[in-house]
Structures are given as C-alpha cells and as structure tokens.
C-alpha cells in the first residue's frame, strides 16, 4: 500500500472555460463527487489545497512576453489566447498558475518522500508551448516540472508518459533535442485528430535521437490495442531506466468522448497506472507524479481517474524468501 496525495480544493474548478466549452468546470466537479463518494475516507489518501506558482517558476519554461500576454488577457477576460481553441477569461492567469504550483509542489513532495505518489487532476497541460497557448492549455505544467526536476533537483533521466488521446506536442517538441527527457506517448493518429502530430518516425533529434517514443492508434482502437501499445512503453522504460516518471493520464481516449474517436474503457487507465507504478518502484524509488490532462465526457473522466488513484495506492512488492 502506498500513500497518494491529491490536489483538490476551492481553486480546482477555476481552470475551466465558459459553459459551452468542452473543458468546463462540471467535468472536475463530477470527478470530485465520485472521488469523495468512493475514496474520500481512505487513510492512504491525503487531499491537499492547490497552491499558486510564482512567476519565476512559469519562466523556467515560458517566455516573459507570453507570460505578460496571459496576465493582460486575464485582466480583460475576453478574446482568445490562441487562434480559437483556448478562450481568455478573467483570472485565467491565476487559475493556470495554480495548475503549475500544484504540479511543482507535487514533484517536491515525492522527491522528499513526504508522500509516496501525487496526482494533480487539473495538471497535464501538454499542448502549451514556450511562447503560446494551444489546445485548451495555457501554462505547460508538465514541461515546467521537467525543467524544475533537471535544474533544481539535478535529475538527468526523466520519463514523461502521456496516454491522453491527443499527442503531447508541447512536451515532445519542446524537448525534442534534449537527451535527458524521454517521452512515450500513445494517442489517436494525427491524421484524424488535433494536433496532427506524433508519428512513429518522430524519435528525437541530434543527441536525443531515440529518446522519444510515439505510438499512434487508429480511430476505433480499444483496450486491446492500448495494452499492446503500453507494453512497448514498459519495455522502453526498462531500457532507459528513468529517475522520475511523470504520467499524463488524460481520459479523452475512452468511448463516447465528444472530441476523439478512441474507444478504451477505464481498464486502460487501470492497466497503465498499475504498470507504471510498479516500474517506478523497480527503477526510480517510486517517484511517479500523475497529472490529469484532457477528457470531455465527465463520467469517463471520473471513472478513469479513480482507477489512476486506486492504481497508485495499490502496490504489493513481491516477497521473496531467500
Ligand atoms: Zn507506490
Ligand atoms: Zn486530449
């Protein structure tokens, strides 16, 4: 049994767009209710208040111009932060800074071993680039965490695993030539889905050749295809021996998501979490940080993320008698 910290609090639903947008607050609220109902009393779970990141932490990854742009848009509260996917709203700067602050605090907590594992449901903003918002993502907490782990904790081999239905382009390409950052990403084939990237020949450049693993699945792919793909990630992880695993567990690959065409069940999340959890104990002292990501069918989001939490708690190392 492991302990799991979860960032949930008053500020959690703030990172959400107006009511007709797929990323609206109801998706988090339904998850929150289900979580309280099913797991709320578990002793191994610690619920923590999200925390806001200071600007210098945002600047570990993002450009000053972009951070200032979001700040201004946050005051006006209208228009878009990109070309039409990611609306500005009043307070978007603060809401996005809470996402980053919680992910970074989560990382610090697991590195100090205060709690075994952390899940930040509002994290995993994998499309945001250094200088721009994209695909509902304002600040890329996963990328900032990677730099924080390298720069402030001295880690040299970081594995980022992404099972969101969309390719995690904002992590993959921003570290494309960085040999310390390994990305493994299962997503719907870019010919059918935003952002249109993540093909198997994209494996990193220069010294980082071979550090990026992209697996795309055809529309209609379900649990069997997912598991087969995930087994490749397992092999990849064993080969690279990471010091930290960051797990983006977007839930938009489940059947009946309004934006994608994959048909997994929550079994995909159960399978992936159990495997990664085990790998983290075998290879990197249990250092695994889970981030929410996408998911636009609220019932699916709740089902998938409960499996993630359960999968992080449940661990029984094999006892061998010598
Ligand atoms: Zn564990
Ligand atoms: Zn997604």
XYZ file of C-alpha atoms and ligand atoms in Angstrom:
324
model
C 0.000 0.000 0.000
C 1.302 3.416 -0.915
C 0.216 6.876 0.136
C -1.170 9.225 -2.519
C -1.557 12.993 -2.313
C -4.219 14.688 -4.428
C -4.561 18.384 -5.091
C -8.227 19.240 -4.702
C -9.718 22.366 -3.277
C -11.689 25.505 -3.842
C -9.437 26.618 -6.671
C -9.632 23.300 -8.532
C -12.629 24.164 -10.752
C -11.193 27.577 -11.613
C -9.224 26.287 -14.567
C -12.256 25.909 -16.780
C -13.681 27.742 -19.715
C -17.219 29.116 -20.230
C -20.172 26.729 -20.224
C -20.289 25.678 -23.861
C -16.561 24.836 -23.923
C -15.540 21.150 -23.640
C -13.184 21.975 -20.758
C -15.796 23.299 -18.341
C -15.956 23.030 -14.597
C -18.608 20.277 -14.496
C -16.047 17.672 -15.573
C -13.949 18.293 -12.474
C -16.982 18.588 -10.201
C -18.327 15.171 -11.203
C -14.885 13.657 -10.621
C -14.695 15.381 -7.243
C -18.067 13.997 -6.149
C -17.239 10.470 -7.251
C -13.866 10.708 -5.557
C -15.427 11.802 -2.268
C -18.062 9.086 -2.503
C -15.705 6.224 -3.297
C -12.326 7.114 -1.865
C -12.929 10.090 0.403
C -12.303 8.166 3.627
C -9.224 6.213 2.657
C -6.365 6.744 5.071
C -3.761 6.321 2.369
C -5.078 9.410 0.545
C -4.140 12.913 1.546
C -6.148 15.748 -0.014
C -4.184 18.957 -0.378
C -5.124 22.513 -1.290
C -3.748 23.588 -4.696
C -1.002 26.160 -4.466
C -0.177 29.046 -6.802
C 3.166 29.211 -8.649
C 5.277 32.354 -8.557
C 6.093 33.967 -11.884
C 9.745 32.893 -11.847
C 8.600 29.280 -11.937
C 6.467 29.934 -15.032
C 9.556 31.467 -16.615
C 11.505 28.223 -16.220
C 9.745 27.232 -19.448
C 7.629 30.081 -20.826
C 8.835 33.312 -22.366
C 8.354 36.574 -20.482
C 6.376 38.017 -23.423
C 3.924 35.136 -23.315
C 3.510 35.243 -19.513
C 2.813 39.004 -19.733
C 0.343 38.404 -22.546
C -1.638 35.904 -20.422
C -1.576 38.319 -17.500
C -3.078 41.104 -19.615
C -5.696 38.800 -21.166
C -6.599 37.662 -17.651
C -7.423 41.247 -16.651
C -9.570 41.950 -19.717
C -11.164 38.488 -19.634
C -12.197 38.179 -23.272
C -10.864 37.039 -26.640
C -8.647 34.042 -27.203
C -5.167 33.096 -26.002
C -4.510 31.243 -29.256
C -6.263 31.061 -32.623
C -9.635 29.975 -31.330
C -9.387 26.929 -29.015
C -8.364 28.492 -25.725
C -10.525 31.420 -24.588
C -9.272 34.003 -22.139
C -11.377 34.541 -19.030
C -10.996 36.790 -16.039
C -8.489 35.191 -13.703
C -7.070 32.767 -16.284
C -3.542 33.758 -15.252
C -4.110 32.863 -11.597
C -6.103 29.706 -12.424
C -3.274 28.491 -14.674
C -0.681 29.391 -12.063
C -2.480 27.136 -9.555
C -2.130 24.260 -12.003
C 1.622 24.818 -12.210
C 2.137 25.479 -8.484
C 0.412 22.233 -7.533
C 2.315 20.132 -10.051
C 5.647 21.550 -8.851
C 4.798 21.128 -5.181
C 3.730 17.569 -6.004
C 7.108 16.920 -7.529
C 8.942 18.336 -4.496
C 6.821 16.191 -2.176
C 7.602 12.919 -3.932
C 11.292 13.730 -4.233
C 11.422 14.439 -0.492
C 9.379 11.283 0.085
C 6.831 13.077 2.248
C 4.096 11.188 0.370
C 4.739 8.269 -1.990
C 2.878 9.493 -5.073
C 0.944 12.555 -6.191
C -1.985 13.142 -8.536
C -2.808 16.636 -9.766
C -6.135 16.264 -11.608
C -6.014 19.731 -13.168
C -2.447 19.293 -14.421
C -1.153 17.806 -17.651
C -1.499 20.850 -19.902
C 0.580 19.217 -22.613
C -0.210 21.388 -25.649
C 1.035 24.742 -24.337
C 4.306 25.834 -25.926
C 7.016 28.105 -24.547
C 5.564 31.136 -26.257
C 1.921 30.336 -26.805
C -1.271 28.728 -25.568
C -2.726 25.828 -27.526
C -5.480 23.225 -27.287
C -7.078 24.494 -24.016
C -3.640 24.626 -22.359
C -2.239 27.887 -21.004
C 0.860 27.026 -18.959
C 2.527 23.677 -19.564
C 2.899 22.371 -16.015
C 4.410 19.084 -17.234
C 7.182 20.843 -19.137
C 7.828 23.229 -16.250
C 8.071 20.219 -13.900
C 10.608 18.594 -16.219
C 12.824 21.679 -16.133
C 12.344 22.041 -12.363
C 13.410 18.399 -11.924
C 16.527 18.929 -14.042
C 17.536 22.372 -12.879
C 16.529 22.454 -9.237
C 16.781 18.764 -8.345
C 19.630 17.698 -10.628
C 17.774 14.796 -12.270
C 19.208 13.591 -15.561
C 16.788 10.988 -16.875
C 13.145 11.948 -16.853
C 10.425 9.828 -18.418
C 7.215 11.566 -19.463
C 4.406 9.122 -20.306
C 1.278 10.520 -21.963
C -1.897 8.474 -22.597
C -4.179 11.407 -23.445
C -5.920 10.802 -26.801
C -4.121 13.854 -28.198
C -0.396 13.873 -28.876
C 1.546 15.758 -26.172
C 3.227 18.057 -28.666
C 4.123 20.763 -26.129
C 6.339 18.304 -24.263
C 7.598 16.175 -27.160
C 8.772 19.037 -29.391
C 9.976 21.439 -26.718
C 12.457 18.760 -25.566
C 12.944 17.141 -28.959
C 16.731 17.571 -28.888
C 17.129 17.078 -25.126
C 18.735 13.697 -24.379
C 17.696 13.855 -20.688
C 13.990 13.930 -21.479
C 12.337 10.716 -22.654
C 8.757 10.918 -23.852
C 6.442 7.991 -24.531
C 3.080 8.925 -25.929
C 0.060 6.830 -27.006
C -2.529 8.851 -28.887
C -5.012 8.835 -31.742
C -3.320 9.034 -35.138
C -2.594 12.662 -36.054
C -4.252 12.282 -39.432
C -7.607 12.094 -37.638
C -7.146 14.269 -34.556
C -5.647 17.511 -33.225
C -2.768 18.423 -33.086
C -1.990 16.259 -36.148
C 1.428 15.109 -34.907
C 3.166 12.267 -33.059
C 4.116 9.809 -35.793
C 6.315 6.794 -35.096
C 9.236 8.177 -37.090
C 9.433 11.156 -34.692
C 12.041 9.827 -32.290
C 14.058 12.902 -31.246
C 16.913 14.739 -32.926
C 20.677 15.046 -32.605
C 21.968 13.639 -29.352
C 18.382 12.945 -28.339
C 17.733 10.515 -31.197
C 15.780 7.578 -29.780
C 14.535 9.377 -26.664
C 11.013 9.986 -27.986
C 8.543 7.151 -28.490
C 5.344 7.980 -30.375
C 2.632 5.372 -30.816
C -0.448 6.376 -32.730
C -3.646 4.332 -32.794
C -6.331 4.322 -35.458
C -9.818 5.664 -34.684
C -11.839 2.892 -33.058
C -8.885 1.413 -31.152
C -9.881 -0.047 -27.774
C -8.358 -1.650 -24.679
C -6.535 -4.427 -26.531
C -4.733 -2.034 -28.865
C -3.978 0.242 -25.940
C -2.466 -2.539 -23.852
C -0.305 -3.711 -26.705
C 0.981 -0.171 -27.173
C 1.539 0.250 -23.459
C 3.681 -2.864 -23.332
C 6.054 -1.066 -25.702
C 6.253 1.791 -23.216
C 7.024 -0.688 -20.462
C 9.946 -2.025 -22.473
C 11.103 1.495 -23.278
C 11.046 2.412 -19.565
C 13.096 -0.625 -18.613
C 15.613 0.215 -21.291
C 16.098 3.862 -20.321
C 15.967 3.497 -16.520
C 14.458 6.857 -15.562
C 14.993 8.714 -12.271
C 11.468 10.121 -12.345
C 8.213 9.314 -14.146
C 5.671 11.989 -14.999
C 2.386 10.419 -16.095
C -0.177 12.451 -18.044
C -3.357 10.399 -17.811
C -5.862 12.259 -19.980
C -9.220 10.481 -20.124
C -10.354 11.501 -23.607
C -9.476 8.129 -25.159
C -12.481 6.467 -23.505
C -15.530 5.542 -25.601
C -18.015 8.410 -26.150
C -15.630 11.255 -25.600
C -17.101 14.084 -27.697
C -13.744 15.107 -29.184
C -11.933 11.875 -30.064
C -12.560 8.542 -31.793
C -10.860 6.031 -29.486
C -12.953 3.544 -27.527
C -10.961 2.463 -24.477
C -12.624 1.783 -21.147
C -11.212 2.779 -17.769
C -9.372 -0.541 -17.913
C -6.761 1.309 -19.993
C -6.071 3.652 -17.077
C -6.044 0.794 -14.602
C -3.560 -1.136 -16.715
C -1.263 1.815 -17.418
C -1.197 3.034 -13.823
C -0.507 -0.382 -12.335
C 2.349 -0.982 -14.762
C 3.926 2.446 -14.334
C 3.526 2.294 -10.578
C 5.371 -0.999 -10.482
C 8.059 0.295 -12.837
C 8.536 3.372 -10.652
C 9.302 1.184 -7.616
C 11.586 -1.076 -9.615
C 13.536 1.673 -11.335
C 13.259 5.002 -9.557
C 12.416 4.622 -5.911
C 8.670 5.038 -6.516
C 8.967 8.510 -7.995
C 5.804 8.892 -10.039
C 3.833 12.103 -10.453
C 0.444 11.779 -12.174
C -1.255 14.673 -13.974
C -4.859 14.778 -15.183
C -4.962 16.088 -18.749
C -7.934 16.035 -21.117
C -11.252 14.205 -21.008
C -14.526 15.759 -22.095
C -17.078 13.171 -21.056
C -17.340 13.849 -17.304
C -18.397 10.304 -16.356
C -15.409 8.896 -18.220
C -13.069 11.353 -16.541
C -14.295 10.295 -13.114
C -14.043 6.575 -13.904
C -10.573 6.817 -15.442
C -9.053 8.995 -12.729
C -10.456 6.871 -9.890
C -8.584 3.969 -11.495
C -5.432 6.094 -11.544
C -5.734 6.883 -7.837
C -6.512 3.275 -6.919
C -3.631 2.091 -9.077
C -1.230 4.408 -7.264
C -2.330 3.215 -3.832
C -2.294 -0.449 -4.638
C 1.180 -1.891 -4.652
C 2.369 -5.188 -3.275
C 6.026 -5.821 -3.957
C 6.793 -9.492 -4.444
C 8.103 -11.027 -1.279
C 10.868 -13.486 -1.950
C 12.197 -15.896 0.603
C 15.917 -16.218 0.369
Zn 3.905 3.073 -4.690
Zn -6.589 15.338 -25.025
